[in-house]
mmCIF file of N, CA and C in Angstrom:
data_model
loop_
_atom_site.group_PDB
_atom_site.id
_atom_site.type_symbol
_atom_site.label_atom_id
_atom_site.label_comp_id
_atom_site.label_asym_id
_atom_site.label_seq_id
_atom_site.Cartn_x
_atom_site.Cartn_y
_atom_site.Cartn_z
ATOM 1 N N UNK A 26 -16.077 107.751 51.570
ATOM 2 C CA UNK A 26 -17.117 108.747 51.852
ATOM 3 C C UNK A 26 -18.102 108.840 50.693
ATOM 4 N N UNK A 27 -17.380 108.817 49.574
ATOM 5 C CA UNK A 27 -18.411 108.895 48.131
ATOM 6 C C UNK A 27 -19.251 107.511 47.997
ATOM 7 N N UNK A 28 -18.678 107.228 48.590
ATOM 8 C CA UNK A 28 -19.776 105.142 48.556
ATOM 9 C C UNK A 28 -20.337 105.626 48.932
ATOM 10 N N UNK A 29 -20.038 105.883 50.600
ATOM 11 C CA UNK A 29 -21.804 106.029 51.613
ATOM 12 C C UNK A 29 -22.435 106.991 51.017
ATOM 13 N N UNK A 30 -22.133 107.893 50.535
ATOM 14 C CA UNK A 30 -23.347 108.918 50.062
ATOM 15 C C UNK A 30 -24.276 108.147 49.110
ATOM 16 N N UNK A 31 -23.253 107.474 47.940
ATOM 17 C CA UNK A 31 -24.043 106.840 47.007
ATOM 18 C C UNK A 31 -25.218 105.179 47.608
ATOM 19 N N UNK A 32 -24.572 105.084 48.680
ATOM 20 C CA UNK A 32 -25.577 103.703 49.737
ATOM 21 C C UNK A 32 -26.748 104.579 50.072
ATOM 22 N N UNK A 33 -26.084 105.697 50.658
ATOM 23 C CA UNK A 33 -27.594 106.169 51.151
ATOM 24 C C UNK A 33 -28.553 106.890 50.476
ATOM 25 N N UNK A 34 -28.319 107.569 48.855
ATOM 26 C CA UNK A 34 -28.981 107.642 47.712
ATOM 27 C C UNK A 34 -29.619 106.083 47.610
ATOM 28 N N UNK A 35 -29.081 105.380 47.375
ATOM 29 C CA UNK A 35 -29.323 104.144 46.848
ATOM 30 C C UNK A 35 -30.654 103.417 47.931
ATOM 31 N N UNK A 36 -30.027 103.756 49.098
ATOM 32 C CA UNK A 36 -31.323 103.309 50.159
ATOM 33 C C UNK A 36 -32.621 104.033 49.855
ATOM 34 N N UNK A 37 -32.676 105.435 49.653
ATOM 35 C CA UNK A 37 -34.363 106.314 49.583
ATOM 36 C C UNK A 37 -34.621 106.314 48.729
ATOM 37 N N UNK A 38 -33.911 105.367 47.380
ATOM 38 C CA UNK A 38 -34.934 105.621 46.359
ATOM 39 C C UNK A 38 -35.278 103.977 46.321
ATOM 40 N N UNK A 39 -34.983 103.287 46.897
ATOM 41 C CA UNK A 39 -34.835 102.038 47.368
ATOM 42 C C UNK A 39 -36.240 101.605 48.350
ATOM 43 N N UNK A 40 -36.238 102.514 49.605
ATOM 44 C CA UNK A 40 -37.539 102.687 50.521
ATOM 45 C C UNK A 40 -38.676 103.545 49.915
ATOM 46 N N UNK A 41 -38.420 104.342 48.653
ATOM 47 C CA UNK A 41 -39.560 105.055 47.906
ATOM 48 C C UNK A 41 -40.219 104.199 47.170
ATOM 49 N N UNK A 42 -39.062 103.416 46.937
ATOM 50 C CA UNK A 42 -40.068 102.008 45.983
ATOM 51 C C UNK A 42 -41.262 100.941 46.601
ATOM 52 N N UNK A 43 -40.032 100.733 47.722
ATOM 53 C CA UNK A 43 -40.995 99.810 48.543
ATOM 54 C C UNK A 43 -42.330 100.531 49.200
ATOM 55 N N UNK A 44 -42.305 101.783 49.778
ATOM 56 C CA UNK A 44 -43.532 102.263 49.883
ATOM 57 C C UNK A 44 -44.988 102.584 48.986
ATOM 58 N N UNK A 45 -43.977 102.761 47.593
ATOM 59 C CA UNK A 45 -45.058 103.079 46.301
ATOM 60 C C UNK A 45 -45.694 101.785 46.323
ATOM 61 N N UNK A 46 -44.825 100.607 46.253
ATOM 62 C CA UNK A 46 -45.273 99.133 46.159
ATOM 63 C C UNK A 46 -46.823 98.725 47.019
ATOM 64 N N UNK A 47 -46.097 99.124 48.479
ATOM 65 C CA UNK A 47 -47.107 98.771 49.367
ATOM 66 C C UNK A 47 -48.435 99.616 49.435
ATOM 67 N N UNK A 48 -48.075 101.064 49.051
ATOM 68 C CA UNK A 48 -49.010 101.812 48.742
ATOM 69 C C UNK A 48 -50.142 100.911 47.534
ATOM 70 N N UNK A 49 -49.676 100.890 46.729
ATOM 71 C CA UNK A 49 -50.215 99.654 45.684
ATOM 72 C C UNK A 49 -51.178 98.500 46.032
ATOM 73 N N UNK A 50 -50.559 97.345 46.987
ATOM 74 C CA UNK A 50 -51.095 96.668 47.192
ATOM 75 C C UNK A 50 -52.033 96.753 48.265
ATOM 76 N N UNK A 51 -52.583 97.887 48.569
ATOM 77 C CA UNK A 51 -53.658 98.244 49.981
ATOM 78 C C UNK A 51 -54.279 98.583 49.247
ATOM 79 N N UNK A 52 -54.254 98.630 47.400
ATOM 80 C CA UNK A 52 -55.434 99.274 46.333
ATOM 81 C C UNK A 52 -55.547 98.038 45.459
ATOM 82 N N UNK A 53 -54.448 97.035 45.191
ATOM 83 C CA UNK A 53 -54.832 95.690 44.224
ATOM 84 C C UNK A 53 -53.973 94.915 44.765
ATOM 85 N N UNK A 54 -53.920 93.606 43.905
ATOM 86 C CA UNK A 54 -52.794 92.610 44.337
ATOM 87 C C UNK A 54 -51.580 93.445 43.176
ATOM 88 N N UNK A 55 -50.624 92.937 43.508
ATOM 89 C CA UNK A 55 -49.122 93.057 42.864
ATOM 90 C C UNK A 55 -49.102 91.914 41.632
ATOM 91 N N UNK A 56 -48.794 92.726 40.125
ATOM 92 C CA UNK A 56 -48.313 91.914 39.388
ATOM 93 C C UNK A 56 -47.284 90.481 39.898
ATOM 94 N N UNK A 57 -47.265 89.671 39.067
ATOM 95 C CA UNK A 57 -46.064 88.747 38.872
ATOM 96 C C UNK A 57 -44.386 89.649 39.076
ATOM 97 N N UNK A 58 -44.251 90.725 38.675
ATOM 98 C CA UNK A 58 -43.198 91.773 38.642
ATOM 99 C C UNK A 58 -43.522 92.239 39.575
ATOM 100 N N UNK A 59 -43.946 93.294 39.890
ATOM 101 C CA UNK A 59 -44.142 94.029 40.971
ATOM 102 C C UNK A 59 -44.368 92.660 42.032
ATOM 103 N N UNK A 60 -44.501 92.197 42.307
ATOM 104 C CA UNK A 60 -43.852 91.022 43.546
ATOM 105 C C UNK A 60 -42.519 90.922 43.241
ATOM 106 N N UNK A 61 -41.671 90.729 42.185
ATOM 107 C CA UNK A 61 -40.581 89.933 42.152
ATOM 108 C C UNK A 61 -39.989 91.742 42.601
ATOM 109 N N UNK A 62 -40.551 92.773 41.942
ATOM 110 C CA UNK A 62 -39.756 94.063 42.374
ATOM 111 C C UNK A 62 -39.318 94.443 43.842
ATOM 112 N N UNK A 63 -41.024 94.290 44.801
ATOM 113 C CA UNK A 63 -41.046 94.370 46.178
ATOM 114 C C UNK A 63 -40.147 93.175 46.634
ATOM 115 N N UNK A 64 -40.021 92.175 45.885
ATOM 116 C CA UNK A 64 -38.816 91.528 47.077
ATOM 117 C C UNK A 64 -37.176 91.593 46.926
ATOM 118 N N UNK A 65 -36.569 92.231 45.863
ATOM 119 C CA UNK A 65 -35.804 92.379 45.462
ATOM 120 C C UNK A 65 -35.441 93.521 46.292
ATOM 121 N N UNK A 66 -36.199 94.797 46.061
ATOM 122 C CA UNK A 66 -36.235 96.059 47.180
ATOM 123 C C UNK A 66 -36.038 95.744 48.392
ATOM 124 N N UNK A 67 -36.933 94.851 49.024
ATOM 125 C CA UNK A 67 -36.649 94.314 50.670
ATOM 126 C C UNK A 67 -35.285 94.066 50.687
ATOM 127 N N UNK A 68 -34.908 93.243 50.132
ATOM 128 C CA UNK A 68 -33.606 92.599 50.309
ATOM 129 C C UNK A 68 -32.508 93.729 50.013
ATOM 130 N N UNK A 69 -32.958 94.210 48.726
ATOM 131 C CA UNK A 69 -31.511 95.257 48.640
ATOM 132 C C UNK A 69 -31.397 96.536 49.835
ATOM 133 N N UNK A 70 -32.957 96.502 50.246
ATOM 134 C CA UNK A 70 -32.552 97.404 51.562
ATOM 135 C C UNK A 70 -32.113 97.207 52.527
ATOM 136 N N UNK A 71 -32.130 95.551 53.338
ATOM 137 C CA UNK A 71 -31.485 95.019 54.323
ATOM 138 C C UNK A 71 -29.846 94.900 53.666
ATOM 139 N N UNK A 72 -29.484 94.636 52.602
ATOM 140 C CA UNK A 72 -27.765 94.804 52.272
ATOM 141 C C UNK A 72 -27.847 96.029 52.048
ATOM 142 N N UNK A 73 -28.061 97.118 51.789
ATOM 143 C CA UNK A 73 -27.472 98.931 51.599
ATOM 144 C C UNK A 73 -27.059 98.844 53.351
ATOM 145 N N UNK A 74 -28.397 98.439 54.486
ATOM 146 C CA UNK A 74 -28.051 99.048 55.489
ATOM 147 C C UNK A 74 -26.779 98.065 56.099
ATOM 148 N N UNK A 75 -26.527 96.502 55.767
ATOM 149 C CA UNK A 75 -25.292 96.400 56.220
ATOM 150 C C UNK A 75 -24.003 96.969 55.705
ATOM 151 N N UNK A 76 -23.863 97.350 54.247
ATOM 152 C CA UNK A 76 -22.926 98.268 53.903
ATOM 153 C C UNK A 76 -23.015 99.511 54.257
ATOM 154 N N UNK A 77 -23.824 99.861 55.042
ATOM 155 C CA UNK A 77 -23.839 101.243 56.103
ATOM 156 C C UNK A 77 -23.281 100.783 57.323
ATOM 157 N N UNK A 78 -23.342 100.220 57.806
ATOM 158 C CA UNK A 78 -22.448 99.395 59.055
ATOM 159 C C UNK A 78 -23.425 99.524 59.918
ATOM 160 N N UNK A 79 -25.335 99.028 59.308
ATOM 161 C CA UNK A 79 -25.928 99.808 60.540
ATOM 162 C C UNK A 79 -26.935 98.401 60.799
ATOM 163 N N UNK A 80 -25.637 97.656 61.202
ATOM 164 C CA UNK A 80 -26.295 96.234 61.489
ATOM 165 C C UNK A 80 -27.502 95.811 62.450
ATOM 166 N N UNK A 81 -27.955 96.799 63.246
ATOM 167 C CA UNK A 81 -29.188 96.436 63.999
ATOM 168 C C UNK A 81 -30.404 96.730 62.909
ATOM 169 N N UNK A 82 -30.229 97.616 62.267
ATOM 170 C CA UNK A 82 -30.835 98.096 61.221
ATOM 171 C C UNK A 82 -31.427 96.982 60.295
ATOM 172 N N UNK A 83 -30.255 96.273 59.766
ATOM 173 C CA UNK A 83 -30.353 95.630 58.860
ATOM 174 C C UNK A 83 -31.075 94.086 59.175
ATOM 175 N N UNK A 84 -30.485 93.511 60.570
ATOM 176 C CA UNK A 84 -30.924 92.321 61.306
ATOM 177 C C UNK A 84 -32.694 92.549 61.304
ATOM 178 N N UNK A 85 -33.108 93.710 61.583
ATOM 179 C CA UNK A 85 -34.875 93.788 61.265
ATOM 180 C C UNK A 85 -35.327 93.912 59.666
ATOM 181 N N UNK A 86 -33.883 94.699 58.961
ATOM 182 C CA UNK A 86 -34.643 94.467 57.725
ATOM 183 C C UNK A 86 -35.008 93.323 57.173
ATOM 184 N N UNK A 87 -33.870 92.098 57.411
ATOM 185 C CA UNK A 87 -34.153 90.755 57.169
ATOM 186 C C UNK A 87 -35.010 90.222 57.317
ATOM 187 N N UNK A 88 -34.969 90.495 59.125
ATOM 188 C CA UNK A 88 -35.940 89.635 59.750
ATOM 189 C C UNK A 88 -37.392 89.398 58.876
ATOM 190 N N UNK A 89 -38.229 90.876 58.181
ATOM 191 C CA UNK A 89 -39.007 91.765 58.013
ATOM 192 C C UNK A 89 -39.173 90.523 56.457
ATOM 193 N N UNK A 90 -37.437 90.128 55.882
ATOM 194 C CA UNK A 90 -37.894 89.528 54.732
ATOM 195 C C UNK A 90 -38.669 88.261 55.411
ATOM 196 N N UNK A 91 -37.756 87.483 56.291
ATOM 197 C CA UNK A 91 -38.165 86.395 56.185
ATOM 198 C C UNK A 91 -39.657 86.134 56.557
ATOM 199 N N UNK A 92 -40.104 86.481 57.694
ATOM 200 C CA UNK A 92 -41.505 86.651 57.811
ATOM 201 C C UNK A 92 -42.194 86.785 56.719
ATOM 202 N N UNK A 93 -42.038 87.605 55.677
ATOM 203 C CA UNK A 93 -43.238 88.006 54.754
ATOM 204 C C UNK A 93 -42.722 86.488 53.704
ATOM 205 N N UNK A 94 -41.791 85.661 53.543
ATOM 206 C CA UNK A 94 -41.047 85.186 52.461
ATOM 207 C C UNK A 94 -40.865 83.771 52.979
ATOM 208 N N UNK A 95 -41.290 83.159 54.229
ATOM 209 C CA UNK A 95 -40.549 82.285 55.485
ATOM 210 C C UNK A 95 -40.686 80.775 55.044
ATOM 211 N N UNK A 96 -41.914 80.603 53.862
ATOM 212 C CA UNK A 96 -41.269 79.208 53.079
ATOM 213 C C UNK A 96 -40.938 79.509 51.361
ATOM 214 N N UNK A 97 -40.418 80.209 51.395
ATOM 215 C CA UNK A 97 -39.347 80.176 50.167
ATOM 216 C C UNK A 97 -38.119 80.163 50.097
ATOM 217 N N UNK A 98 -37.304 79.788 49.274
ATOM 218 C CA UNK A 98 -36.037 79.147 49.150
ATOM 219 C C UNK A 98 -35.026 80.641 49.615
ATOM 220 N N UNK A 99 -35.774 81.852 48.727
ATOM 221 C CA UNK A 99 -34.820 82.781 49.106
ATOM 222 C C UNK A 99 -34.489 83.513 50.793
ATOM 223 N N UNK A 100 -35.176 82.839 51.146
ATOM 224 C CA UNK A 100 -34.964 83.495 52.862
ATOM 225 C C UNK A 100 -33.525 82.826 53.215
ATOM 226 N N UNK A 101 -33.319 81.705 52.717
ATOM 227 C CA UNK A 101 -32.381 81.120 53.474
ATOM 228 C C UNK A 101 -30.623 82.364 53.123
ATOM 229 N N UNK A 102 -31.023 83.342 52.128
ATOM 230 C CA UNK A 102 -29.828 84.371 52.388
ATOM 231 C C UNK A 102 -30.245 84.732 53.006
ATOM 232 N N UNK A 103 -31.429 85.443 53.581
ATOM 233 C CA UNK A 103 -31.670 86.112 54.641
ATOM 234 C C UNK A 103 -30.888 85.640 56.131
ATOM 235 N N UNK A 104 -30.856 84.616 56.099
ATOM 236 C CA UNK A 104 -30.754 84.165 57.410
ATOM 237 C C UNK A 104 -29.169 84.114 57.155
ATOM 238 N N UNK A 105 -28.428 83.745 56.164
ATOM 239 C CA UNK A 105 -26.809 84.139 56.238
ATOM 240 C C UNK A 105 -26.401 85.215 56.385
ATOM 241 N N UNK A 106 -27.170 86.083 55.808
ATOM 242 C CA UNK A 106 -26.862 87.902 55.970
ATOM 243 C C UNK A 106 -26.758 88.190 57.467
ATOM 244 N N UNK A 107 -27.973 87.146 58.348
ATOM 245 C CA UNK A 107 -28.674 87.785 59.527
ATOM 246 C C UNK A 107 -27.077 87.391 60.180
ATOM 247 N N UNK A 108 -26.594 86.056 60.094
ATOM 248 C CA UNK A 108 -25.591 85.594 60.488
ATOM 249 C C UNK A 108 -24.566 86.065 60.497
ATOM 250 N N UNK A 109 -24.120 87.104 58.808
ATOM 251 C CA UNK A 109 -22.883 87.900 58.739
ATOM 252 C C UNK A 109 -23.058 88.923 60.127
ATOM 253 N N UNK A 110 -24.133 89.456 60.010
ATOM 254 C CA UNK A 110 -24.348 90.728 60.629
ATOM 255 C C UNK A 110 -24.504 90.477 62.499
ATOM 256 N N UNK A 111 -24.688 89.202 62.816
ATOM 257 C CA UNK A 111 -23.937 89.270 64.131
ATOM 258 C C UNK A 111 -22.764 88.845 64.842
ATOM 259 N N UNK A 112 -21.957 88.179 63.420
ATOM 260 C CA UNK A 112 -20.833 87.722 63.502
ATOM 261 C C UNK A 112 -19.610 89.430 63.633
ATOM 262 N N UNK A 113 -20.512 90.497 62.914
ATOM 263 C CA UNK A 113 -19.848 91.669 63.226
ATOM 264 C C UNK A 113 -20.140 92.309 64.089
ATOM 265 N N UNK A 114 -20.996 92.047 65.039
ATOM 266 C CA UNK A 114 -22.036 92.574 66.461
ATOM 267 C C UNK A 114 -20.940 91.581 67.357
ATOM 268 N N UNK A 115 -20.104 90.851 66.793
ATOM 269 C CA UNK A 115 -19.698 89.672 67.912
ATOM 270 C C UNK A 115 -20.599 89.081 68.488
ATOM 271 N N UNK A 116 -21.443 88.832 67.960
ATOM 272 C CA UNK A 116 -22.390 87.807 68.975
ATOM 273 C C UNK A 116 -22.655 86.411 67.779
ATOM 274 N N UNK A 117 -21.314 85.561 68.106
ATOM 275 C CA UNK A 117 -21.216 84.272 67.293
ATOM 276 C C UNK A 117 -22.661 83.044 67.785
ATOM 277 N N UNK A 118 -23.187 83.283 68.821
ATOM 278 C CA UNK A 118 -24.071 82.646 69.273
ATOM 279 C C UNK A 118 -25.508 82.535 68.428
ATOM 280 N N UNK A 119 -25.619 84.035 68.303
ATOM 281 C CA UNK A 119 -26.985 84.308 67.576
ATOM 282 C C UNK A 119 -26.604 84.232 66.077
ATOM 283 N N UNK A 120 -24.986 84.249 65.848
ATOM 284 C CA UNK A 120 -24.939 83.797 64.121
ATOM 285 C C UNK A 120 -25.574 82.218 64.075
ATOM 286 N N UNK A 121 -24.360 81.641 65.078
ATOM 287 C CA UNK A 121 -25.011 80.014 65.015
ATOM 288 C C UNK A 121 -26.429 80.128 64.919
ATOM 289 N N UNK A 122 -27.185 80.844 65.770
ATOM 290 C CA UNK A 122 -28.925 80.409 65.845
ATOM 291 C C UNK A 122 -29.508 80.766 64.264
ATOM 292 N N UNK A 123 -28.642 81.745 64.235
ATOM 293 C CA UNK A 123 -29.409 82.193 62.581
ATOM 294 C C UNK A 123 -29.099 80.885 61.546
ATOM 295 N N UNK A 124 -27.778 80.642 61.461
ATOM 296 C CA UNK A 124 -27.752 79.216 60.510
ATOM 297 C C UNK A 124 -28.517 78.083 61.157
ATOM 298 N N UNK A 125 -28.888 78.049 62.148
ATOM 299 C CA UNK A 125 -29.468 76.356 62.400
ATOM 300 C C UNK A 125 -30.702 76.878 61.825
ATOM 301 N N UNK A 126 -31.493 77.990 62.289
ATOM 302 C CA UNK A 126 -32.889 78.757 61.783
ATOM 303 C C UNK A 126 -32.925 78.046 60.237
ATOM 304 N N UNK A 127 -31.943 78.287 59.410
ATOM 305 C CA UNK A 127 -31.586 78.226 57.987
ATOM 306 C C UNK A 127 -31.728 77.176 57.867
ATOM 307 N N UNK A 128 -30.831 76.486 58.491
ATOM 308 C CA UNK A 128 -31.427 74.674 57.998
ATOM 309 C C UNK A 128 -32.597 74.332 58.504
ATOM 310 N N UNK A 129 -33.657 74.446 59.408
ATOM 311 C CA UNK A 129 -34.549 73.819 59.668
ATOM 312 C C UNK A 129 -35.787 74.314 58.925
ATOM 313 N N UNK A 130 -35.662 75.751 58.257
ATOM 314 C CA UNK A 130 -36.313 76.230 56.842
ATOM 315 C C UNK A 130 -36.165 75.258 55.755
ATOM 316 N N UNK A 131 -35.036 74.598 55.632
ATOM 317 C CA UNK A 131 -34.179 74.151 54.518
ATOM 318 C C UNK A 131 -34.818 72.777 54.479
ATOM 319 N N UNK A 132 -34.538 72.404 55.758
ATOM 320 C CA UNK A 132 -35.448 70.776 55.761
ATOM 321 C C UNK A 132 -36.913 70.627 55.872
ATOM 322 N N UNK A 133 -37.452 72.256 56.355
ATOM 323 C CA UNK A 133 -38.725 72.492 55.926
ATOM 324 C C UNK A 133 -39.546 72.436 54.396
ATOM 325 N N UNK A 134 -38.561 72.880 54.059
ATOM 326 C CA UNK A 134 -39.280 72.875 52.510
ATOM 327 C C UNK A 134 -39.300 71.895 51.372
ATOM 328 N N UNK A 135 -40.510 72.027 50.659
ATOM 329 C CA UNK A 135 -40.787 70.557 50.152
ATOM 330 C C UNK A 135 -39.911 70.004 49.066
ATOM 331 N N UNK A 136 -40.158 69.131 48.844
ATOM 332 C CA UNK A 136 -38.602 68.563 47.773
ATOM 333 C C UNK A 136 -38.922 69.294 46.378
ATOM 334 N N UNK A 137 -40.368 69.493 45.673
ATOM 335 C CA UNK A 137 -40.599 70.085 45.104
ATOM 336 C C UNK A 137 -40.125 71.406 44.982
ATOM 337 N N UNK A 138 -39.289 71.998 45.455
ATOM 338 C CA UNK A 138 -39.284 73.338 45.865
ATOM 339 C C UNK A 138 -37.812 73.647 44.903
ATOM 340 N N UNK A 139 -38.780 74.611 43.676
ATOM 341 C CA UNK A 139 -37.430 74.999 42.745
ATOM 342 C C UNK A 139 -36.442 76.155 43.420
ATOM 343 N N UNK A 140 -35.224 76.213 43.402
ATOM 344 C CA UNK A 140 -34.093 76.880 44.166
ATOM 345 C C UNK A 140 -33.734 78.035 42.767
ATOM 346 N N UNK A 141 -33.699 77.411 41.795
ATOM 347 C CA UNK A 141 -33.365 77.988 40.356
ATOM 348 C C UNK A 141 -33.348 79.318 40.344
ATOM 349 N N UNK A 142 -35.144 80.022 40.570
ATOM 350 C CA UNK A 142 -35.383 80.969 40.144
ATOM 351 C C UNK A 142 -34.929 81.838 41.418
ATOM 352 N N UNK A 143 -34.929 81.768 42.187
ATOM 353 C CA UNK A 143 -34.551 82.742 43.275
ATOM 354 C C UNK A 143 -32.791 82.444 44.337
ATOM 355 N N UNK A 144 -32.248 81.154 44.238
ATOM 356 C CA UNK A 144 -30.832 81.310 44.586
ATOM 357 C C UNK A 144 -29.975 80.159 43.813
ATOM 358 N N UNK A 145 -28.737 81.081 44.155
ATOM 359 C CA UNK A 145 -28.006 79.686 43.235
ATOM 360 C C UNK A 145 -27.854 78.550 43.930
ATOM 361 N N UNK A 146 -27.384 78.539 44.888
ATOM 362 C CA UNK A 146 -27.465 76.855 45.087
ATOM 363 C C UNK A 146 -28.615 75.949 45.186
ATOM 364 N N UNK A 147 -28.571 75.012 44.889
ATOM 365 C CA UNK A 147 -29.432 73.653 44.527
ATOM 366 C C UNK A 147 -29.466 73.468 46.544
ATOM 367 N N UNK A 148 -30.676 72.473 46.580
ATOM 368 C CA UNK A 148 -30.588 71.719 47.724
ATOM 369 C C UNK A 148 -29.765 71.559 48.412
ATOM 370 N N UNK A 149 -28.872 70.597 48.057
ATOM 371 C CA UNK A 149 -27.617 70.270 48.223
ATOM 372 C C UNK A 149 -26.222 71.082 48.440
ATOM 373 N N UNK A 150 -26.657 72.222 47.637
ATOM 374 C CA UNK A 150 -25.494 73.413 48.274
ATOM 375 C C UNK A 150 -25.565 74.080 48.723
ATOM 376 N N UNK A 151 -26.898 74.344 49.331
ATOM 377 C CA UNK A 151 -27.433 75.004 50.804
ATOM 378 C C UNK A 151 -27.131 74.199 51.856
ATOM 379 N N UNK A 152 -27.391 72.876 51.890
ATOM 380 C CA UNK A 152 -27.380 72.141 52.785
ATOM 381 C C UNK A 152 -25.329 72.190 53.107
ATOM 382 N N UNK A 153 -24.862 72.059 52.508
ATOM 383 C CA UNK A 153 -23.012 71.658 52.159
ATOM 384 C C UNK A 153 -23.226 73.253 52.759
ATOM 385 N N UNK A 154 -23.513 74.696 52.126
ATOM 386 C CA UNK A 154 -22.587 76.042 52.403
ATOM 387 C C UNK A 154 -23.256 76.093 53.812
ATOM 388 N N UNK A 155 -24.287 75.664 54.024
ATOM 389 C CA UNK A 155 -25.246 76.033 55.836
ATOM 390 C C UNK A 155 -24.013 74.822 56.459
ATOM 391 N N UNK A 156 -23.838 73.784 56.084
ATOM 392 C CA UNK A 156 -23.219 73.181 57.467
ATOM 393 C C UNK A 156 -21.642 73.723 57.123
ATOM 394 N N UNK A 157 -20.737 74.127 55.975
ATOM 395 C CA UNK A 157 -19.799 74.870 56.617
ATOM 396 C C UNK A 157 -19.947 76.470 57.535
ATOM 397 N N UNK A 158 -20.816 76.863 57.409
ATOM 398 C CA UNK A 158 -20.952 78.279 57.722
ATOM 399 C C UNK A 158 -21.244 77.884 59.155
ATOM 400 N N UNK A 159 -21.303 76.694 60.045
ATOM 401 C CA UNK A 159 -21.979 76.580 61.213
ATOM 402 C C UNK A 159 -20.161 75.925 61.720
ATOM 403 N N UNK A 160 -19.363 75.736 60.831
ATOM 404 C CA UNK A 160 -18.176 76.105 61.451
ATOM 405 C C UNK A 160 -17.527 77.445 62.174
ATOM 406 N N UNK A 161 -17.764 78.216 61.464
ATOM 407 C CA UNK A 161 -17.124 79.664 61.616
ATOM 408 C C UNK A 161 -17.655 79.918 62.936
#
């Protein structure tokens, strides 16, 4: 009970950010930081709401990343998260669709494309953790 209180503290000051952010950028562009802040926020708000168990919730918060984020390396958690979260909806179908989504991002993006700064695995261990995860 003391978690969720502290998730859902953690969520509004979480969505206060992201609004100040966006408030922001309808007046300038976003620092180098303040980008890396607003996407960090996105994301930590789509995981608060799956540790709320409020997985429809969270499946748009993603979604919401990948769109704004859809050729960068870091979407491809997005799309495993999207996957956890209908693997607990029971709907193994739309997990599968979410990992194939993942690889065809994955083979989308250019070889140039540093993984470093935004996830840990390299090429290669996206490609290896996406085709075990399309076991499950």
């Amino acid at each position: 009970r003391k978690q969720q209180i502290l998730y859902i503290e953690a969520l509004k000051r979480i969505e206060s950010a992201i609004e100040g952010l966006q408030h922001r950028l309808q007046h300038t562009e976003l620092t180098p930081l303040e980008g890396v802040l607003q996407r960090n926020a996105l994301f930590s708000r789509a995981a608060i709401l799956t540790k709320l168990q409020r997985y429809e919730d969270s499946l748009m918060a993603y979604s919401a990343v990948i769109n704004r984020y859809q050729n960068r390396p870091e979407v491809l958690d997005a799309y495993v998260e999207i996957a956890a979260a209908y693997r607990k909806l029971n709907q193994p179908g739309k997990a599968r669709s979410a990992i194939a989504q993942a690889k065809a991002v994955l083979k989308r993006l250019p070889e140039s494309t540093s993984f470093d700064a935004t996830t840990n695995p390299t090429r290669v261990g996206w490609n290896s953790y996406l085709d075990w995860l399309t076991t499950l």
